[in-house]
Coordinates of C-alpha atoms and ligand atoms in Angstrom, one line a residue:
X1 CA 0.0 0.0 0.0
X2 CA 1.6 3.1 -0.9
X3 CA -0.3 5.8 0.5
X4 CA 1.0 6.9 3.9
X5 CA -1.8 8.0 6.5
X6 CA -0.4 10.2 9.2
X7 CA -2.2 9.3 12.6
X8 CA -3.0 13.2 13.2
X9 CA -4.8 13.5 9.9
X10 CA -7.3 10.5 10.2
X11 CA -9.9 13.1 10.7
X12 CA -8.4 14.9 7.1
X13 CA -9.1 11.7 5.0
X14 CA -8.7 13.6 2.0
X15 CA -4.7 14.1 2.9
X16 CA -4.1 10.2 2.8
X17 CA -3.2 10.7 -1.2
X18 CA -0.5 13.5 -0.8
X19 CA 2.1 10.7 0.9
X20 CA 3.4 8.1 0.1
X21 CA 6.3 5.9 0.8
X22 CA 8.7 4.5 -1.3
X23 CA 8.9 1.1 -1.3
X24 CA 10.5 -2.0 -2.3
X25 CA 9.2 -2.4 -6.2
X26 CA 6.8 -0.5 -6.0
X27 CA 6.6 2.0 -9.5
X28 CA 6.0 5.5 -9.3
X29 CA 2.8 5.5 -11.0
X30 CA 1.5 3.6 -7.8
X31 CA 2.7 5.9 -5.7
X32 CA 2.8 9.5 -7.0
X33 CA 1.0 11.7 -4.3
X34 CA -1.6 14.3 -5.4
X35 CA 0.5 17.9 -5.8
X36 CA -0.2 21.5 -7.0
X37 CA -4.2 21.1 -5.4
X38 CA -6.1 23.5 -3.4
X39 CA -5.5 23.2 0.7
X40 CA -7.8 21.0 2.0
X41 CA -10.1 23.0 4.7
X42 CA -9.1 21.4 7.9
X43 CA -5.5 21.4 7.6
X44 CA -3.0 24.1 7.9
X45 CA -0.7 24.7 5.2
X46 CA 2.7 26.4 5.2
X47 CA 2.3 27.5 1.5
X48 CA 3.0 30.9 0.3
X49 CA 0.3 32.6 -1.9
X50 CA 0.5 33.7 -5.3
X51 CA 1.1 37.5 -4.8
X52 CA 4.1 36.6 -2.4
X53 CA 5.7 33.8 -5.8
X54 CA 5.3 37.0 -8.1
X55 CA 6.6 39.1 -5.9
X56 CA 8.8 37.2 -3.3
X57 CA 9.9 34.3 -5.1
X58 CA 10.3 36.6 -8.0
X59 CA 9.6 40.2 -8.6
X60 CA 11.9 41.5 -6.0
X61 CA 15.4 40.0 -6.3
X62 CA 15.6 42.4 -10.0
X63 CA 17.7 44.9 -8.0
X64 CA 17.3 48.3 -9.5
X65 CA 13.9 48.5 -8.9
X66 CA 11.3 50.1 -6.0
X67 CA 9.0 47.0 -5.7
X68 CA 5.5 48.4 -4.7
X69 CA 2.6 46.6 -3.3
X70 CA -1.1 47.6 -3.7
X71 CA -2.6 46.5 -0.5
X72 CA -2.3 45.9 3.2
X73 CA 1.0 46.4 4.6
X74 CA 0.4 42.6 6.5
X75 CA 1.1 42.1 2.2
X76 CA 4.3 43.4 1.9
X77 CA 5.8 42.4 5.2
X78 CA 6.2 38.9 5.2
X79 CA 8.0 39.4 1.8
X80 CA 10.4 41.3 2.8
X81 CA 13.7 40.6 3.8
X82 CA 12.9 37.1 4.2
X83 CA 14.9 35.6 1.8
X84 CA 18.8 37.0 1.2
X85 CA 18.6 37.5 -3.0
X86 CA 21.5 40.0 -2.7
X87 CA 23.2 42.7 -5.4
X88 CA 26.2 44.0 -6.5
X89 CA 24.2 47.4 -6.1
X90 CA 24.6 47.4 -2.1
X91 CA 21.4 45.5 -2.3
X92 CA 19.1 48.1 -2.8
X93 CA 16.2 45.7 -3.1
X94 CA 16.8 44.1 0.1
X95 CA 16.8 47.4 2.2
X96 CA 13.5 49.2 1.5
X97 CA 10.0 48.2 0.9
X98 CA 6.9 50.0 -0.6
X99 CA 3.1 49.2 0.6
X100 CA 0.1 51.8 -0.1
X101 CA -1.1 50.8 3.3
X102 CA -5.1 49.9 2.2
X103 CA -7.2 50.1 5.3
X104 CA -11.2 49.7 4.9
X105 CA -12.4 52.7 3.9
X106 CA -9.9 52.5 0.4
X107 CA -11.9 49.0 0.3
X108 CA -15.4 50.8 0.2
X109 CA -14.1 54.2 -1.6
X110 CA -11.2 52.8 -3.4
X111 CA -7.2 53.0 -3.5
X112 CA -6.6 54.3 -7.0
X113 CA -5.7 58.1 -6.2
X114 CA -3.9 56.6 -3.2
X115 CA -1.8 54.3 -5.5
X116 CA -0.7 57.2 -8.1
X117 CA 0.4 59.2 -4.7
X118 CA 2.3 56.4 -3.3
X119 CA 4.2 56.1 -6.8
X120 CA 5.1 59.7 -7.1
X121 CA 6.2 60.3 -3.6
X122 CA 8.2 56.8 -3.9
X123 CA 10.0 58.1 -7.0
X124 CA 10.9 61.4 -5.7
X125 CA 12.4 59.9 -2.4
X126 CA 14.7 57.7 -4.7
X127 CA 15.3 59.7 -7.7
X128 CA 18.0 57.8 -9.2
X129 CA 15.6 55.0 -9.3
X130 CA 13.4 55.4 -12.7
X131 CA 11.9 51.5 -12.6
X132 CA 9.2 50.0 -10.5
X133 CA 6.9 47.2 -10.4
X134 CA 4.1 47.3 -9.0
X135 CA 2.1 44.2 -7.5
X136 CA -1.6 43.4 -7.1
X137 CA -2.9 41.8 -3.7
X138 CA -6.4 40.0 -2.6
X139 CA -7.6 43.6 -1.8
X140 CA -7.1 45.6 -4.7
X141 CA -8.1 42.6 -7.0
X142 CA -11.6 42.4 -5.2
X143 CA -12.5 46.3 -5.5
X144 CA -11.1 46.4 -8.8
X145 CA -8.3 49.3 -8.8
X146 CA -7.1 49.8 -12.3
X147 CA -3.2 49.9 -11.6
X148 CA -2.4 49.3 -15.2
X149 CA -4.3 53.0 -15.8
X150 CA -2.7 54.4 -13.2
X151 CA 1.3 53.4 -14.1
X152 CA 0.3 54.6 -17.9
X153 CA -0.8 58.1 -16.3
X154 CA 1.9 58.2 -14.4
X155 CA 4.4 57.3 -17.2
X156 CA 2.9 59.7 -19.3
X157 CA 3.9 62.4 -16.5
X158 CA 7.2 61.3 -15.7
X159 CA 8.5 60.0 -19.3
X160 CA 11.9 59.2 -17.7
X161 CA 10.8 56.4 -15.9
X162 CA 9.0 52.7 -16.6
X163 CA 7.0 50.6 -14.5
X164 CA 6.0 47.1 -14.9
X165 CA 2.0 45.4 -13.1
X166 CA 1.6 42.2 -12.1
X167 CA -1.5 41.4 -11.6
X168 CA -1.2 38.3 -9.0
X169 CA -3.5 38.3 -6.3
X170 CA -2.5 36.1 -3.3
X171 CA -5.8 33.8 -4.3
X172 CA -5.0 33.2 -8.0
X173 CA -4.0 29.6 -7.3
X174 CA -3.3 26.9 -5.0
X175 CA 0.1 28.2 -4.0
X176 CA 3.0 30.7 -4.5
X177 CA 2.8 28.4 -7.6
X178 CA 0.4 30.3 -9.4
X179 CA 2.5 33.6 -9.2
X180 CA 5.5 32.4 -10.6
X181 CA 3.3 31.8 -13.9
X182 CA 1.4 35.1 -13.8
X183 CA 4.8 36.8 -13.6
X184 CA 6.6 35.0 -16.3
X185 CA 3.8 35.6 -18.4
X186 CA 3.4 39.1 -17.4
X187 CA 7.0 40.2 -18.1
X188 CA 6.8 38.4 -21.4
X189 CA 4.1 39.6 -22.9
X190 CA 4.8 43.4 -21.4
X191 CA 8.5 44.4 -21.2
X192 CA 10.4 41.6 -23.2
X193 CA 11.8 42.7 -26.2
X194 CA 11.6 46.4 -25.7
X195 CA 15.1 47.0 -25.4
X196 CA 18.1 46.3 -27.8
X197 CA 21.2 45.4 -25.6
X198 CA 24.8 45.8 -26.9
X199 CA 26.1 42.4 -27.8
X200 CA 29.6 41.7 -26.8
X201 CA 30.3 37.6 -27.6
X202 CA 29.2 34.8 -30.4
X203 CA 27.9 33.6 -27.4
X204 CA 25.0 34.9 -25.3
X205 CA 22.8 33.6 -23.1
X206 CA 19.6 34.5 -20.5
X207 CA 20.3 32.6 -17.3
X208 CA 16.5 32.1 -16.2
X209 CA 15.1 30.9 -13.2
X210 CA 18.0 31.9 -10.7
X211 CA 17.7 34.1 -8.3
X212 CA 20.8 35.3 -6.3
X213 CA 20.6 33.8 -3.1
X214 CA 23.6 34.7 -0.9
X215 CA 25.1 35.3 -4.4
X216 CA 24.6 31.7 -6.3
X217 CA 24.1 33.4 -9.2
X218 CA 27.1 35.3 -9.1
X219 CA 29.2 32.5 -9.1
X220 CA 27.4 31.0 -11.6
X221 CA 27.9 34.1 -14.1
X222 CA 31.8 34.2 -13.0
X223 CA 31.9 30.6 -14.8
X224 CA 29.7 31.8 -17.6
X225 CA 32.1 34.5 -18.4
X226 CA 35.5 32.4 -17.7
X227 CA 33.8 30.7 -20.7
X228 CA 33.7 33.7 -22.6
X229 CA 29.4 33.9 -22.6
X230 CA 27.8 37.1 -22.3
X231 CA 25.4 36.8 -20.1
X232 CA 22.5 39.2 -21.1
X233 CA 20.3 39.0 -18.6
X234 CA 19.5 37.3 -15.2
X235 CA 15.4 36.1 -14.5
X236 CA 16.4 38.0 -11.6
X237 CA 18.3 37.5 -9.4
X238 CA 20.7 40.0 -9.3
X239 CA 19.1 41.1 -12.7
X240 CA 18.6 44.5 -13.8
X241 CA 15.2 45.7 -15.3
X242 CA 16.4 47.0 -18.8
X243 CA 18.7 44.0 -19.0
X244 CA 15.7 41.5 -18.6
X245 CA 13.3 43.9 -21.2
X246 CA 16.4 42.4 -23.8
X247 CA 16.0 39.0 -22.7
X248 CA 14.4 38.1 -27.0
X249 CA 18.5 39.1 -28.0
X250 CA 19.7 35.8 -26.0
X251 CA 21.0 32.7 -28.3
X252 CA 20.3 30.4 -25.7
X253 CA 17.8 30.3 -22.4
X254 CA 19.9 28.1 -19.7
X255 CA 17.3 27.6 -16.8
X256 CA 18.1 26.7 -13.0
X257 CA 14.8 26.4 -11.4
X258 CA 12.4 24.9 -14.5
X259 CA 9.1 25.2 -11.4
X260 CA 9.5 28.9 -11.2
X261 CA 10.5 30.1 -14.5
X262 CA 9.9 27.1 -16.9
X263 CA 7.1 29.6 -18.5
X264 CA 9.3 32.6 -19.7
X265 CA 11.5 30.1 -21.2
X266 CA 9.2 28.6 -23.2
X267 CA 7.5 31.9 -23.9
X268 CA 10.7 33.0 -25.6
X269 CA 10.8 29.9 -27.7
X270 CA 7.8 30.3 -29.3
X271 CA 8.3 33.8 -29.5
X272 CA 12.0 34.3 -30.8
X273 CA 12.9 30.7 -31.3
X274 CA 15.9 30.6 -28.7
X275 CA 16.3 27.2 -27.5
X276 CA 15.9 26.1 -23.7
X277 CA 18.5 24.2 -21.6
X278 CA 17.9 23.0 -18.2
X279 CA 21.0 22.9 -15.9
X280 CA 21.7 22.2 -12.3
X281 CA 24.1 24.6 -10.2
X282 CA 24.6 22.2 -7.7
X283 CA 27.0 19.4 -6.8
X284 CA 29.9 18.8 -8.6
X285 CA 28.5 16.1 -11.1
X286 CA 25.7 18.2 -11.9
X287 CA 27.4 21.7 -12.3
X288 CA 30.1 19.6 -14.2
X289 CA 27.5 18.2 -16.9
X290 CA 25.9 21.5 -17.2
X291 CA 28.9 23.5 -18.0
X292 CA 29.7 20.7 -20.2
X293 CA 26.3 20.5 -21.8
X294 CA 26.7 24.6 -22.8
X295 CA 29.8 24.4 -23.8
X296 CA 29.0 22.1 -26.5
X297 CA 26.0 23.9 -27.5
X298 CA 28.6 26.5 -28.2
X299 CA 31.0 24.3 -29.4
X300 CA 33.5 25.9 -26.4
X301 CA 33.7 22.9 -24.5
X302 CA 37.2 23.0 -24.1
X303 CA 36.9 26.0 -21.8
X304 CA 34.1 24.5 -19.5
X305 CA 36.6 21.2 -19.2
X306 CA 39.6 23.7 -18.0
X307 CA 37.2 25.4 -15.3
X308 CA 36.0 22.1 -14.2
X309 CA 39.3 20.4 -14.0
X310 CA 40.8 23.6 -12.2
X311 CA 37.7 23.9 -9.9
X312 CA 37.3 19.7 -9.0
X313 CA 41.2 19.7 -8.3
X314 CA 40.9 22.8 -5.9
X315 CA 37.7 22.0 -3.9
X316 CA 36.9 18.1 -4.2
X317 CA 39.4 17.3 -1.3
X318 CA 37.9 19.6 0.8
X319 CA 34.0 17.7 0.1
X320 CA 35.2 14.8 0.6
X321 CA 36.6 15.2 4.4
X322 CA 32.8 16.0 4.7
X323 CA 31.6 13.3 3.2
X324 CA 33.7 11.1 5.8
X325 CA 32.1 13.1 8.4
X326 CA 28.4 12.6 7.2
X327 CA 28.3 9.4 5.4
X328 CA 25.1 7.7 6.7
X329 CA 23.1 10.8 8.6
X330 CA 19.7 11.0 8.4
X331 CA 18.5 13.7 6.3
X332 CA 14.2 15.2 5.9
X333 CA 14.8 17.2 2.3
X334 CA 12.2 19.6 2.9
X335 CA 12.4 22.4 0.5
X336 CA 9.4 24.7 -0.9
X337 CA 10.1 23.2 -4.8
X338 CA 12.3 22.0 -7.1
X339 CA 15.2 21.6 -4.7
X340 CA 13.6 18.3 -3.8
X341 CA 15.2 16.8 -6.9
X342 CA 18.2 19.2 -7.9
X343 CA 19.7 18.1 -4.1
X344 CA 17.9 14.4 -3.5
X345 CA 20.3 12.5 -5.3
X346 CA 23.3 14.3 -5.5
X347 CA 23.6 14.9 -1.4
X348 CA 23.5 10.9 -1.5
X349 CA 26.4 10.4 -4.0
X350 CA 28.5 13.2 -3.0
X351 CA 27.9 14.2 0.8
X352 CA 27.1 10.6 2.0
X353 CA 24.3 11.4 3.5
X354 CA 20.4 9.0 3.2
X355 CA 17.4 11.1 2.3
X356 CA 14.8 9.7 4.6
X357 CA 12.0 12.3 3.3
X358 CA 11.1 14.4 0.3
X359 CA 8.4 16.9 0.9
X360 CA 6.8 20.1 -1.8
X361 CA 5.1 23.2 -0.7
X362 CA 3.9 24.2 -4.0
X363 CA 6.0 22.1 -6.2
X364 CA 3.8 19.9 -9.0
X365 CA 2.9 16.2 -9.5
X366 CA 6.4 16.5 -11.9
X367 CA 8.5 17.7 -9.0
X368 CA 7.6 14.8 -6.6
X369 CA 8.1 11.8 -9.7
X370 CA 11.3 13.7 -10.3
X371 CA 12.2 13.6 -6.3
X372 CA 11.0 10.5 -5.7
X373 CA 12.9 8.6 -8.1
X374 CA 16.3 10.2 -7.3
X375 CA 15.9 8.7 -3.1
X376 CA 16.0 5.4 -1.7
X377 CA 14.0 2.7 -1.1
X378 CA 11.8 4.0 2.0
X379 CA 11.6 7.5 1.9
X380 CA 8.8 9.1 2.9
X381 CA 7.3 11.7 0.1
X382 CA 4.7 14.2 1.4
X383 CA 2.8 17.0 -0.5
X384 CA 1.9 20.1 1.1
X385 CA 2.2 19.0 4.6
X386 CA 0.6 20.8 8.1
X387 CA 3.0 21.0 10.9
X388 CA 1.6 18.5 13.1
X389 CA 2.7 16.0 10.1
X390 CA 6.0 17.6 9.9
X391 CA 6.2 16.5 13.7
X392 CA 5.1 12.9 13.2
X393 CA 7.3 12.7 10.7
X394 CA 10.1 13.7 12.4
X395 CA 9.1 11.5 15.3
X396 CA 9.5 8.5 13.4
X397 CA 12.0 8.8 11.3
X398 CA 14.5 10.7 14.2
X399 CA 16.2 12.8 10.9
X400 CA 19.7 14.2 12.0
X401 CA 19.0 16.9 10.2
X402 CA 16.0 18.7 8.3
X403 CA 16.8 21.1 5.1
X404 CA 13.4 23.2 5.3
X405 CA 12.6 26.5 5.3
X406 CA 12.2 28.9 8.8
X407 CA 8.5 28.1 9.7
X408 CA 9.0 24.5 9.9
X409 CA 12.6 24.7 11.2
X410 CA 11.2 26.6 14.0
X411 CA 9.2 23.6 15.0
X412 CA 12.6 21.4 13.9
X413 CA 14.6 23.1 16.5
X414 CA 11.9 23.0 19.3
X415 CA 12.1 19.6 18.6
X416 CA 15.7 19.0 18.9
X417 CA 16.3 18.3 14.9
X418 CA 19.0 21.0 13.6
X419 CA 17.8 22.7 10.6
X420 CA 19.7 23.7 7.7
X421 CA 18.0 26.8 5.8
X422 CA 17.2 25.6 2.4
X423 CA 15.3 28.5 1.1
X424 CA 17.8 31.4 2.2
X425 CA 20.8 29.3 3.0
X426 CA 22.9 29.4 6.3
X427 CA 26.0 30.8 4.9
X428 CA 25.7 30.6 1.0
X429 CA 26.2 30.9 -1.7
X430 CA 25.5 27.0 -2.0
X431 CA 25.5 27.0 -5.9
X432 CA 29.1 26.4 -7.2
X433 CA 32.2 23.8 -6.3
X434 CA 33.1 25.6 -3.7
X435 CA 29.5 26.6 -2.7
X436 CA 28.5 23.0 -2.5
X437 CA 31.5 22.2 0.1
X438 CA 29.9 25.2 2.2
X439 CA 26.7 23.5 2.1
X440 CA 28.3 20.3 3.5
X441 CA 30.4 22.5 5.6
X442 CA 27.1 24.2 7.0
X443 CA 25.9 20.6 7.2
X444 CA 28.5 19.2 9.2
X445 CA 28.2 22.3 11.8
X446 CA 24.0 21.6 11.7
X447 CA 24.8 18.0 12.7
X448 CA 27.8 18.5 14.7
X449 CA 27.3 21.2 16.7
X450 CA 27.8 20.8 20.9
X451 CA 24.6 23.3 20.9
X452 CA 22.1 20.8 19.4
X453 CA 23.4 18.0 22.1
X454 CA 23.2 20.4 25.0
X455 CA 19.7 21.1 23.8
X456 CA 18.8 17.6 24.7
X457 CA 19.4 18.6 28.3
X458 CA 16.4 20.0 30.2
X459 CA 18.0 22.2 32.5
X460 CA 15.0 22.8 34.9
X461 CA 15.7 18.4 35.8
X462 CA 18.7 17.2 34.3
X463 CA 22.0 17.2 35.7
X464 CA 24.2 19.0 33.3
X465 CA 27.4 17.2 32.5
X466 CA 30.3 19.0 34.0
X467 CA 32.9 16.3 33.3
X468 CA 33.3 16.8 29.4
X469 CA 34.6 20.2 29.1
X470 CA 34.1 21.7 25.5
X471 CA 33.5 18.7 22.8
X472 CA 36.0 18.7 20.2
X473 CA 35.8 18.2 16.8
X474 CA 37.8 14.9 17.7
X475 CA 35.1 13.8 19.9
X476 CA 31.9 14.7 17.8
X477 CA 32.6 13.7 14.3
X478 CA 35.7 11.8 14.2
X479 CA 35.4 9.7 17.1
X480 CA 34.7 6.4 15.3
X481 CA 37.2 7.0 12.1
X482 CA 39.8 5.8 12.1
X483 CA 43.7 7.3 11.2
X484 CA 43.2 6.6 7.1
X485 CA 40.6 8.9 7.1
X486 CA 41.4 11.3 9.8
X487 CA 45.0 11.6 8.8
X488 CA 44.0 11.6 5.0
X489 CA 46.3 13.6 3.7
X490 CA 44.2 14.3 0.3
X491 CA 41.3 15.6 2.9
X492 CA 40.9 18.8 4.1
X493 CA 38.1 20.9 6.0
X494 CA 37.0 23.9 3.9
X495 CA 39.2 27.2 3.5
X496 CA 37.7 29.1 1.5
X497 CA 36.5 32.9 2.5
X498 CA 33.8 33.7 4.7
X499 CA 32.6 36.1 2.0
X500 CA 33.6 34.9 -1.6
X501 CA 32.2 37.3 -3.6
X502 CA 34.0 40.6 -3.0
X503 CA 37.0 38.5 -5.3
X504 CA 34.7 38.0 -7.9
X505 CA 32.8 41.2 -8.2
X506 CA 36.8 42.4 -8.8
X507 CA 37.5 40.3 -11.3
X508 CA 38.4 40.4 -15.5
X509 CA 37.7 38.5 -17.7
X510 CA 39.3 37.2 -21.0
X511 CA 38.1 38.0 -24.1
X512 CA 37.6 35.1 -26.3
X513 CA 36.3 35.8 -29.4
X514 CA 35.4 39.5 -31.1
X515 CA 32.3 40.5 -31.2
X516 CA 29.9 39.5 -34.1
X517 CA 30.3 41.9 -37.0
X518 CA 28.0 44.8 -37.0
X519 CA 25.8 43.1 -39.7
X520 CA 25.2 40.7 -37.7
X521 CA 25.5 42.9 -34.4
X522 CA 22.2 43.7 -33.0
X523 CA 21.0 47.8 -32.5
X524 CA 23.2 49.3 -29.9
X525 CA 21.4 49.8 -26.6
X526 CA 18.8 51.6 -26.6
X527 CA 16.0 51.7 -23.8
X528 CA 12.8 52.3 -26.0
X529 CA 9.9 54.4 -24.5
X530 CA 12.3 54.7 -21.6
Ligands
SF4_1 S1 -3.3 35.8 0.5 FE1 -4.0 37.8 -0.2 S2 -4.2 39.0 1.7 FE2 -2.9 37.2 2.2 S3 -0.8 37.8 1.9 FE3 -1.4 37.0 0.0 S4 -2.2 38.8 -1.2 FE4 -2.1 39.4 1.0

């Protein structure tokens, strides 16, 4: 029987379909759980909703923009901040956020003359700024404020600047889901292809569908452009407004997170032809094929093979003293999406550790069949889960550690279970060779740490053990290995930089190839209507 019923939801019979365990023969098509379905009433989800995947998940990490909402602040707050999508522009996106602040009476007498206020006055306190999106909520979708009318007006007063609407109320699907589409959409069909960029390389791509946490996507572009790829644009992390309105320029779309931002990508392809391939940032084997896999679709392969020899040589050493360290630990994978099958495998094969549980917020049926056939025999796969089946879970499967995001890692830690940050990272970037050894270095500290055993003790009864003095590393993790691995000499701990960007935002690159002759050069850059 493949469908897993959690004792706390016997009452919820409708949940018994969104788990399942994986077990011995058993083929996915028995044991696919429902995904991507409205909550069931009765149970409380942890999803997002669809104004915060436009504009969390998506809208805000473009960095040179004032993001707005239309609504209640209550809106605006929880997507702020939350989630560390930096910039190389002192991450102007990160520090400020806009709300119109609706109370009830803009509900009875409407918020339009509010809205065209709050623009202006937002504008003139950042004047350098000339871009802003602005973004729909439950509120102003029910009384029916025409934002698109106002930005035109206010475009028409102020011709210097641009501003993109999304129009993704938090109840326009199941989950934050429904946003991400609505934004792709919305940016296609509004702002793509009004901008010609300047091209630079024979080679140029649109990396889609990445979005800058802790700076993943800045590592990413630094191998891009070692390979001598101009990258045009970044779906958004870290990606500038003008740069994304020239995403039709690209030769190729190379996508990172296909749940999110699958849509523009395939928008583009019907639209201007350019091709579509997927690629993983993350793990060595992964990142490896994907350089590879570009490379040969610009028949440069040769300089992704030099950046992955030079990067495997410099940072495999280091993964593999983690591996040591982890091999066999209990791990709950239990991101929002896609992460469920870019990290399910891969964490096995290269960190050593057993993925005991896969679980989707808003991730699709696709998601889990991909997930669920990169674990092991056993694992237990859960669709949208409340928190009390988060603790069962955890109950019986005694994880050693849970990669979640910070609602249900709050409940983790109350519980004892260290919790990794998958959504915002501990200390990212994670994307990357040497981003994946800070993941298992972050890891190994999760599982390791003399904090998590002391939280076993209740101090208000137990006798605190006085005897121990401060646990070593020789005593925590490398008690039962023996010399050949703890006197490897080809291992080593990491030692990299706590911050390894500020090298790479310094850095130049070679120039390959000239740029394509100005016959075939596209217009030079030229914002138009801006
Ligand atoms: S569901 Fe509606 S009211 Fe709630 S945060 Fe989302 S947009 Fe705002």
């Amino acid at each position: 029987m493949p469908y897993h019923e959690f004792k706390c939801s016997v009452c919820i019979p409708e949940r018994k379909k969104h788990a399942v365990v994986k077990g011995p023969g058993e083929t996915l098509a028995d044991a696919l759980p429902l995904g991507y379905m409205n909550t069931i009433p009765g149970t409380i989800s942890e999803r997002g909703c669809a104004y915060c995947g436009a504009k969390h998940v998506i809208g805000t990490p473009m960095k040179d923009v004032i993001h707005l909402s239309h609504g209640p602040v209550g809106c605006t707050y929880d997507t702020w901040q939350t989630k560390r999508y930096i910039s190389d522009n002192d991450n102007f996106q990160l520090k400020y956020t806009y709300a119109t602040d609706m109370k009830e009476k803009h509900v009875i007498f409407g918020a339009e003359k509010m809205l065209k206020k709050n623009i202006l006055e937002a504008f003139k306190a950042f004047p350098k700024i000339k871009r802003m999106s602005i973004y729909q909520t439950c509120a102003s979708a029910l009384i029916g404020d025409d934002i698109e009318a106002i930005a035109r007006d206010v475009m028409a007063e102020l011709p210097d600047v641009d501003i993109f609407v999304c129009n993704s109320p938090g109840f326009r699907g199941p989950s934050q889901s429904g946003g991400h589409h609505t934004i792709n959409i919305a940016w296609m069909k509004d702002k793509v292809g009004q901008v010609e960029p300047k091209i630079t390389s024979p080679h140029v791509i649109n990396y889609v569908g990445e979005y800058n946490i802790q700076g993943d996507q800045e590592v990413m572009v630094d191998y891009f452009k070692r390979m001598g790829i101009q990258v045009l644009s970044t779906f958004t992390g870290n990606g500038s407004y003008d740069e994304l309105r020239s995403m039709h320029r690209a030769h190729l779309n190379v996508l990172e997170c296909a749940r999110s931002a699958e849509y523009i990508c395939n928008e583009l392809r019907v639209r201007y032809g350019i091709p579509r391939l997927d690629i993983d940032g993350f793990g060595f084997k992964p990142l490896s094929e994907s350089l590879l896999k570009i490379g040969l679709f610009f028949g440069i392969e040769d300089r992704a093979r030099a950046i992955i020899e030079e990067e495997t040589a410099r940072w495999k050493p280091e993964l593999d003293w983690y591996k040591e360290r982890l091999r066999g630990k209990r791990v709950c994978l239990w991101p929002g999406g896609s992460k469920l099958w870019h990290w399910a495998h891969v964490i096995h094969e290269e960190m050593g550790v057993e993925v005991v549980s896969v679980y989707t917020k808003f991730g699709h049926q696709g998601d889990m069949e991909k997930g669920i056939s990169r674990c092991e025999e056993g694992a237990l796969a859960i669709d949208d889960p409340n928190e009390l089946e988060g603790i069962e879970a955890m109950e019986t499967l005694k994880p050693d550690i849970i990669f979640t995001g910070k609602r249900p890692g709050e409940v983790a830690k109350k519980m004892r279970v260290p919790y990794l940050n998958a959504h915002a990272y501990h200390n990212g970037p994670y994307k990357g060779f040497e981003g994946w050894v800070r993941f298992a270095r972050d890891i190994y500290n999760g599982i390791y740490s003399p904090i998590h055993q002391l939280a076993t003790v209740d101090i208000s009864q137990d006798e605190i053990p006085a005897d121990r003095g401060f646990l070593t590393q020789r005593l925590i993790s490398d008690e039962k290995l023996g010399p050949e691995i703890t006197a490897a000499p080809g291992l080593r701990q990491y030692t990299g930089k706590y911050d390894n960007l500020a090298e790479l935002r310094q850095r130049k690159y070679p120039v390959f190839d000239a740029p394509p002759a100005p016959a075939e050069a596209k217009p030079a850059l030229e914002a138009v209507g801006a």
